[in-house]
Coordinates of C-alpha atoms and ligand atoms in Angstrom, one line a residue:
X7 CA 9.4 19.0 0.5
X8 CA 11.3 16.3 2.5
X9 CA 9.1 13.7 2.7
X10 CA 10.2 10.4 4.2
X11 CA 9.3 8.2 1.6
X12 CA 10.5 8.3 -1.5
X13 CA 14.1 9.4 -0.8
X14 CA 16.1 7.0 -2.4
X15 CA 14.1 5.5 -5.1
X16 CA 14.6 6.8 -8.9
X17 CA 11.1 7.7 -10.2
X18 CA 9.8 6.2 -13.2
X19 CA 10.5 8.6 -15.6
X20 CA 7.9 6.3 -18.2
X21 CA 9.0 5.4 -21.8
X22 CA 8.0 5.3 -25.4
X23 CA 4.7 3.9 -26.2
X24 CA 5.2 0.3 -27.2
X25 CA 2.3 -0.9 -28.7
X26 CA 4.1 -4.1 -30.2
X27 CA 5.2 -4.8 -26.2
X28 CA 1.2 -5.3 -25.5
X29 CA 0.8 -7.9 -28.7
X30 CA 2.1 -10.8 -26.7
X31 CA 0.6 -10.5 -23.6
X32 CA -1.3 -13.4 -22.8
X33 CA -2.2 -14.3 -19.2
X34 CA -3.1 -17.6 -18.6
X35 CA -6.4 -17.9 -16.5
X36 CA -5.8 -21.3 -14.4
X37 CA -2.6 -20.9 -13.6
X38 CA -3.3 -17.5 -12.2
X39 CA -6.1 -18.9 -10.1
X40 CA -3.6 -22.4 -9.1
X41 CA -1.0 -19.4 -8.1
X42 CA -3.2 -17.4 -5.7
X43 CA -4.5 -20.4 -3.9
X44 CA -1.0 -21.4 -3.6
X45 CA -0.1 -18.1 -2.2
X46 CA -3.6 -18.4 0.5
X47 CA -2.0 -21.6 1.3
X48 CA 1.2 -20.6 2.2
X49 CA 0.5 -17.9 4.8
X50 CA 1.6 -19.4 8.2
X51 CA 3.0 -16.6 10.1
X52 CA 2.2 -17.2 14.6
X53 CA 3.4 -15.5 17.5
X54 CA 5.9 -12.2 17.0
X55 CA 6.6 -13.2 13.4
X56 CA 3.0 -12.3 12.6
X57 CA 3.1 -9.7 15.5
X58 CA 6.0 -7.9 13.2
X59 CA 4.4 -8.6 9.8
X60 CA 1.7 -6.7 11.2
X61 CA 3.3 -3.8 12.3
X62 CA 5.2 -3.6 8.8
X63 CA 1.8 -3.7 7.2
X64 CA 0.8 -0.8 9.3
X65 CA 3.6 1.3 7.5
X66 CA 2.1 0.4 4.7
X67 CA -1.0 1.5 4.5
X68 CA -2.8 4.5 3.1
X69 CA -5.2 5.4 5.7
X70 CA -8.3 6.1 3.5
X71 CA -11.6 8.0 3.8
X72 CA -13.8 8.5 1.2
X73 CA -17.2 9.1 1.9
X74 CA -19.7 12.1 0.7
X75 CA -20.0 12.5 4.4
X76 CA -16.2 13.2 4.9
X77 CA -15.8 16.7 7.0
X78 CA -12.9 18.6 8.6
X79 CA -13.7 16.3 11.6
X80 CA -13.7 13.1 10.6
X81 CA -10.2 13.6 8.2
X82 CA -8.5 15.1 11.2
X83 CA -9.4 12.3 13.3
X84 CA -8.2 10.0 10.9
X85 CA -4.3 12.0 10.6
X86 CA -4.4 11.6 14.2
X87 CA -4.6 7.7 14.3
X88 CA -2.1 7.7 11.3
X89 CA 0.4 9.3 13.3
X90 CA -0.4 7.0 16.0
X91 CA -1.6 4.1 14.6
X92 CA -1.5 1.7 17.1
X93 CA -3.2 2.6 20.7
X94 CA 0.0 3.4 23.1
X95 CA -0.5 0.9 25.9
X96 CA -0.7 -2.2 23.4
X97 CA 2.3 -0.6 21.7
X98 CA 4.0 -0.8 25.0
X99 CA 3.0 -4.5 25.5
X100 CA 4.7 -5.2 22.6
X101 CA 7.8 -3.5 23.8
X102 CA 7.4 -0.4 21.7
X103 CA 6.8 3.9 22.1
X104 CA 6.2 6.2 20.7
X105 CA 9.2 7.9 21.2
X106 CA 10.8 10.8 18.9
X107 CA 11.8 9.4 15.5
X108 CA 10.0 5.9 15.8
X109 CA 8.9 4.8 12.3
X110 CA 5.5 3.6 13.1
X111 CA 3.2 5.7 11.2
X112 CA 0.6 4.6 8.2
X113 CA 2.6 6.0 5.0
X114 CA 0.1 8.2 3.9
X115 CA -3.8 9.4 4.4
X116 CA -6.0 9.1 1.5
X117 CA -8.9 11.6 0.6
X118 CA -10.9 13.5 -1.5
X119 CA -9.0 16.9 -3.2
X120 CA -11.3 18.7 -1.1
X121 CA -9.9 17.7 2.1
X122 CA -6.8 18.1 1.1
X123 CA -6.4 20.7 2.9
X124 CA -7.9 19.5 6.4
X125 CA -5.6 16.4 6.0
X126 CA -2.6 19.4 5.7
X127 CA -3.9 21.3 8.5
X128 CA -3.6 18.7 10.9
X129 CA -0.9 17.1 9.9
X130 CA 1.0 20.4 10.2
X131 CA -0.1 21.1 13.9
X132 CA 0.8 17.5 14.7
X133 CA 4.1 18.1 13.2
X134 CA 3.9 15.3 10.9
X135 CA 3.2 17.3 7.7
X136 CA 6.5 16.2 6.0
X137 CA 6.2 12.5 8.0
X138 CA 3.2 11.2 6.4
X139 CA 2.4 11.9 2.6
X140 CA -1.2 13.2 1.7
X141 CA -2.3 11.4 -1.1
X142 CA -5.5 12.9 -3.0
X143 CA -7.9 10.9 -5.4
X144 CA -8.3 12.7 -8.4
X145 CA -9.5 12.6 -12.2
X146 CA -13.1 12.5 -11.1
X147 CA -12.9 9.8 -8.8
X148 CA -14.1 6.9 -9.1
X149 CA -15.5 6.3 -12.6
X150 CA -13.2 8.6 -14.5
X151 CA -16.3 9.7 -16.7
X152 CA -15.7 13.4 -17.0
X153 CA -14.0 15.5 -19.2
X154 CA -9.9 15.6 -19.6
X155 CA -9.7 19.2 -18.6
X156 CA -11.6 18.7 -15.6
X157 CA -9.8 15.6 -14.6
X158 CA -6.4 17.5 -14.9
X159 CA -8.2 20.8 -12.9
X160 CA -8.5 18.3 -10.3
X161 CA -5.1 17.0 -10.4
X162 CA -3.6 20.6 -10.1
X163 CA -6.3 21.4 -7.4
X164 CA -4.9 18.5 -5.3
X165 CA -1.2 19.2 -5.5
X166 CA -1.8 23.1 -4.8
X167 CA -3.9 22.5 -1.7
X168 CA -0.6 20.4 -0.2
X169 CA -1.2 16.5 -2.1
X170 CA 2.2 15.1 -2.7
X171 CA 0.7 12.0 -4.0
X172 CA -2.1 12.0 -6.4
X173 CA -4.3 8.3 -7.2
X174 CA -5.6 9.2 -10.4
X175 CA -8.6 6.8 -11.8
X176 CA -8.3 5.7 -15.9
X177 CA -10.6 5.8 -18.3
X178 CA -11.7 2.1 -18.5
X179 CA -13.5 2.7 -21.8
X180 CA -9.9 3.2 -23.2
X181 CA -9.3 0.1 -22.4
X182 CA -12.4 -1.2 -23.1
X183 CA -12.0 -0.3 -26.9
X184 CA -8.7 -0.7 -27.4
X185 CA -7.5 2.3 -27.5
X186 CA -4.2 2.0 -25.8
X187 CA -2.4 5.2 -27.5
X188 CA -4.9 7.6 -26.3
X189 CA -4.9 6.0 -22.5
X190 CA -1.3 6.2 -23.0
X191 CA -1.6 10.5 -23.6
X192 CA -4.1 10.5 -20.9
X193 CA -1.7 9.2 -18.1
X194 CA 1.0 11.4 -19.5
X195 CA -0.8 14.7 -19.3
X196 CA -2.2 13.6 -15.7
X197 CA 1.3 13.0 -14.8
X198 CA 2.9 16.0 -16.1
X199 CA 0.0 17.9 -14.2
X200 CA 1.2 16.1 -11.0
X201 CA 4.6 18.4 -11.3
X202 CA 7.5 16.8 -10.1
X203 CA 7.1 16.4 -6.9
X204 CA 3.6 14.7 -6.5
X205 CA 4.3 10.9 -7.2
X206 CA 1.2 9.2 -9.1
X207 CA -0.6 6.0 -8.8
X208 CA -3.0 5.1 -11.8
X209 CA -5.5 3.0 -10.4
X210 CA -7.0 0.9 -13.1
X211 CA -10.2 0.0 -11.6
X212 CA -9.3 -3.9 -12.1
X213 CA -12.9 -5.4 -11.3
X214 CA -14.1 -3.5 -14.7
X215 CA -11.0 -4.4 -17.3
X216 CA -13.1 -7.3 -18.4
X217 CA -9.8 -9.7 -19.0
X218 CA -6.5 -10.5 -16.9
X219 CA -5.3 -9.6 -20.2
X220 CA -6.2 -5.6 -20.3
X221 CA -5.4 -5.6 -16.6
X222 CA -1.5 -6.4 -17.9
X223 CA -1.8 -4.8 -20.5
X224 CA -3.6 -1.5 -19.0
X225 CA -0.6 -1.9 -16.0
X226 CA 2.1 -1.6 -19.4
X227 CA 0.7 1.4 -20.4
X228 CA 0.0 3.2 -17.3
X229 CA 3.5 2.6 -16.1
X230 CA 5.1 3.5 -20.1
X231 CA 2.8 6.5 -19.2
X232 CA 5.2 7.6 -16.2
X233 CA 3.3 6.0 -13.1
X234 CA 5.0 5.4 -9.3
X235 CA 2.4 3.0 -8.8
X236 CA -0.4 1.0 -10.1
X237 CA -3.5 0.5 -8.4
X238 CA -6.0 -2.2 -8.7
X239 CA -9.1 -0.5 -7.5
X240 CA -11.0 2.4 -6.6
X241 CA -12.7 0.8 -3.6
X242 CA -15.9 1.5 -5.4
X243 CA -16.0 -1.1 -8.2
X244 CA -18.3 -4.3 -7.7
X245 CA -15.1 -6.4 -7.4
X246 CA -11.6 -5.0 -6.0
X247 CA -8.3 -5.7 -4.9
X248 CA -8.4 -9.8 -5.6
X249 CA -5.3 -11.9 -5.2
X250 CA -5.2 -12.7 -9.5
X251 CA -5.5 -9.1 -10.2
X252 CA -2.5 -8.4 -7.6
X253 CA -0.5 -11.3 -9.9
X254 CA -0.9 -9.8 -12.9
X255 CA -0.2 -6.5 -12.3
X256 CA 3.1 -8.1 -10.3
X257 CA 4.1 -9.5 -13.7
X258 CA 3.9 -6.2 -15.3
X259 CA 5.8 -4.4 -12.8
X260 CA 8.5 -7.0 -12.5
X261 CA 8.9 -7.5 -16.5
X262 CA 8.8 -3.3 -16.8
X263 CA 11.5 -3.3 -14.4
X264 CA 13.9 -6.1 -16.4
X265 CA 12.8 -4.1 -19.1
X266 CA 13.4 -0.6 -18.3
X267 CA 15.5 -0.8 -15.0
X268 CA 12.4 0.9 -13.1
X269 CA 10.7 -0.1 -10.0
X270 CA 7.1 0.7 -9.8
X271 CA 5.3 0.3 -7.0
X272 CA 2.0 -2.1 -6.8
X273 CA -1.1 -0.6 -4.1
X274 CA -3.6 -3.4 -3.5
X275 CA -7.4 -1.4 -2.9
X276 CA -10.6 -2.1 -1.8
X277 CA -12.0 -4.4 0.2
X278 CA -8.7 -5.0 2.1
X279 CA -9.8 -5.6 5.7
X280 CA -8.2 -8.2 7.9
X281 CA -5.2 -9.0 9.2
X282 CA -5.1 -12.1 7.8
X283 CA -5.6 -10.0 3.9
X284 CA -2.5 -7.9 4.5
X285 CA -0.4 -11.0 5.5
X286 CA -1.8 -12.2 2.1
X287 CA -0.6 -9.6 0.1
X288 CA 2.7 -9.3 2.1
X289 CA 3.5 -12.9 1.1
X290 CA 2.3 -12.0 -2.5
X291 CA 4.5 -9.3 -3.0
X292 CA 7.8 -10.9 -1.3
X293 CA 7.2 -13.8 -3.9
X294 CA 6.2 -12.1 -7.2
X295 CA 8.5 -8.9 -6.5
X296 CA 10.7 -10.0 -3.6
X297 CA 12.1 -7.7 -0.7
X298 CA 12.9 -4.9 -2.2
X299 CA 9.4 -4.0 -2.8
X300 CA 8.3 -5.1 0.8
X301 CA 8.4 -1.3 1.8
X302 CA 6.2 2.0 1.9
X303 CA 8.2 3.6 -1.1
X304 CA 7.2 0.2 -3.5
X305 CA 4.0 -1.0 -1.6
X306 CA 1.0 0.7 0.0
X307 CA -2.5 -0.5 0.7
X308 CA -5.5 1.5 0.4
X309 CA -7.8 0.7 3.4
X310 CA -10.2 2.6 5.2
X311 CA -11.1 -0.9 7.3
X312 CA -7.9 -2.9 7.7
X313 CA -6.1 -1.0 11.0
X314 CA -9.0 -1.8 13.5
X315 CA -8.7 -5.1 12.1
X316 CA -4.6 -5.5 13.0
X317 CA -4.6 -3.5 16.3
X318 CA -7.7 -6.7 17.2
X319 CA -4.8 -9.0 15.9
X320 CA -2.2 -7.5 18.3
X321 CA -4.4 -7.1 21.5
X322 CA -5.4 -10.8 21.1
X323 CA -1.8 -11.7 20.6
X324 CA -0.3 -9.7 23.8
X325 CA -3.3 -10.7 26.1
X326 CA -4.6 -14.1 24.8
X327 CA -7.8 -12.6 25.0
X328 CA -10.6 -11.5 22.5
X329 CA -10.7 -7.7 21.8
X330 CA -15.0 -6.0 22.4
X331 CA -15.6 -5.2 19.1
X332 CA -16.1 -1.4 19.9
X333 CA -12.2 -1.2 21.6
X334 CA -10.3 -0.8 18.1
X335 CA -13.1 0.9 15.3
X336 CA -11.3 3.7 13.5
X337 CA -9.2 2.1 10.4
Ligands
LIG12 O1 -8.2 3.7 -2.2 C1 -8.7 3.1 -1.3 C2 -10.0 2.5 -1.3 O2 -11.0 3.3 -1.6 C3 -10.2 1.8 0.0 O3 -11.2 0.9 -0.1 P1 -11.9 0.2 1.2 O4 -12.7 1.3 1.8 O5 -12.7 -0.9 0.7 O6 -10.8 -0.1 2.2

């Protein structure tokens, strides 16, 4: 496959388990909090600066639905809008088409391994199938409470029915209890059931780590373990994608890549819905990571709410007026 993503990055290939790496983490609690406020404070973007920090943000996101009501409908609608994220006549206020090759796309649509194949469908017919990735939760989704076998069934489920990237959920208890060696397996085995094509993001389900310290220390091990990316949060959890998780798992990928010379990517999830959030993270990531990871390939959101929320931003930027709530819903 020839996805557009991806292309030029070198894939983590993971490492040795280092269990004398995890000894010294300790994350200090204050100064994490003093270094998100700082990073709140010091978003300040007007006019077509924050008009083009929004469109990048666009290109970032992984267009998600998961809901037990999810059907062929409701997933195709969704592949639609990610192809054409923005509605065309705002795009054309803002001196922007749609024309052949034009970037603006979400990076990928999140779903279900079930529809998996309704995501491929449609993407196909809209000749986008090789344009936007399909990424597929997996590893029973969202607590991670079944057995291993299963968890890798659905992993190879996924990637057959036309998943090229795969957000597998850990085992928190591992974590939980200490028992970094056998996380460390876990994540292997899910990757190696990825194949090499499907990249892999280990959401770690932040909100239920307990400590800042596990949350570094789970981000070591899932990325020794081979990941693309690390994920704070199912969506699902009590408490998600916070600024001080998105810190520490920043550290981890930025030491892991002094370390080991790879870049890892970091997807903020859950609970990511305004405008003013994805500016947020933006800023976070330019200052913990820099540039480099300021891209689809390095950073992603997962948001089923956040698009409705930008396009809002954009109408009220090109008209000076308010957008009706019901003019931008879906994303
Ligand atoms: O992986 C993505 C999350 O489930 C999205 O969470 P959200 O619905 O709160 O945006």
């Amino acid at each position: 496959m020839n996805y557009m993503s991806f292309n030029m990055l070198e894939r983590n290939p993971g490492c040795e388990l280092d269990l004398g790496w995890l000894n010294n983490v300790r994350i200090n609690l204050n100064a994490t909090n003093q270094k998100a406020k700082q990073i709140s404070s010091s978003v300040n973007l007007k006019n077509e600066f924050r008009a083009a920090w929004l469109l990048k943000a666009v290109t970032c996101i992984d267009l998600t639905t998961l809901g037990g009501d999810d059907t062929y409908g409701n997933v195709a609608r969704l592949c639609h809008k990610a192809c054409r994220p923005i509605a065309d006549d705002l795009l054309e206020k803002l001196g922007f088409s749609y024309e052949e090759n034009s970037p603006l796309r979400t990076a990928a649509i999140c779903v279900y391994p079930s529809r998996v194949e309704d995501a491929r469908k449609t993407l196909e017919k809209l000749g986008y199938y090789e344009k936007i990735n399909i990424a597929s939760v997996a590893t029973g989704f969202p607590s991670g409470q079944m057995p291993l076998k299963t968890r890798l069934e659905e992993i190879r489920f996924a990637v057959e029915k036309g998943a090229n990237e795969i957000d597998i959920v850990i085992d928190r208890s591992l974590v939980l209890t200490g028992k970094w060696e056998l996380l460390y397996q876990e994540i292997q085995q899910m990757k190696e059931a990825c194949g090499p094509n499907a990249h892999m993001k280990a959401i770690l389900a932040t909100g239920e780590l307990g400590t800042l310290d596990n949350v570094y220390k789970a981000s070591l091990i899932a990325m020794m373990a081979g990941s693309d990316f690390i994920k704070t949060s199912t969506g699902k959890e009590s408490v998600n994608a916070t600024l001080q998780f998105g810190i520490v798992m920043s550290r981890a990928i930025k030491e892991y890549h002094e370390k080991m010379g790879y870049k890892v990517g970091l997807k903020p999830a859950g609970g990511i819905r305004t405008s003013q959030d994805a500016l947020t993270w933006l800023t976070l990531v330019k200052k913990m990571l820099g540039d480099d990871w300021l891209n689809p390939d390095l950073f992603r959101f997962g948001a089923s709410g956040l698009l409705g929320d930008i396009e809002c931003n954009l109408y009220e930027y090109v008209t000076g007026k308010k957008a009706k709530p019901y003019e931008f819903t879906m994303g």
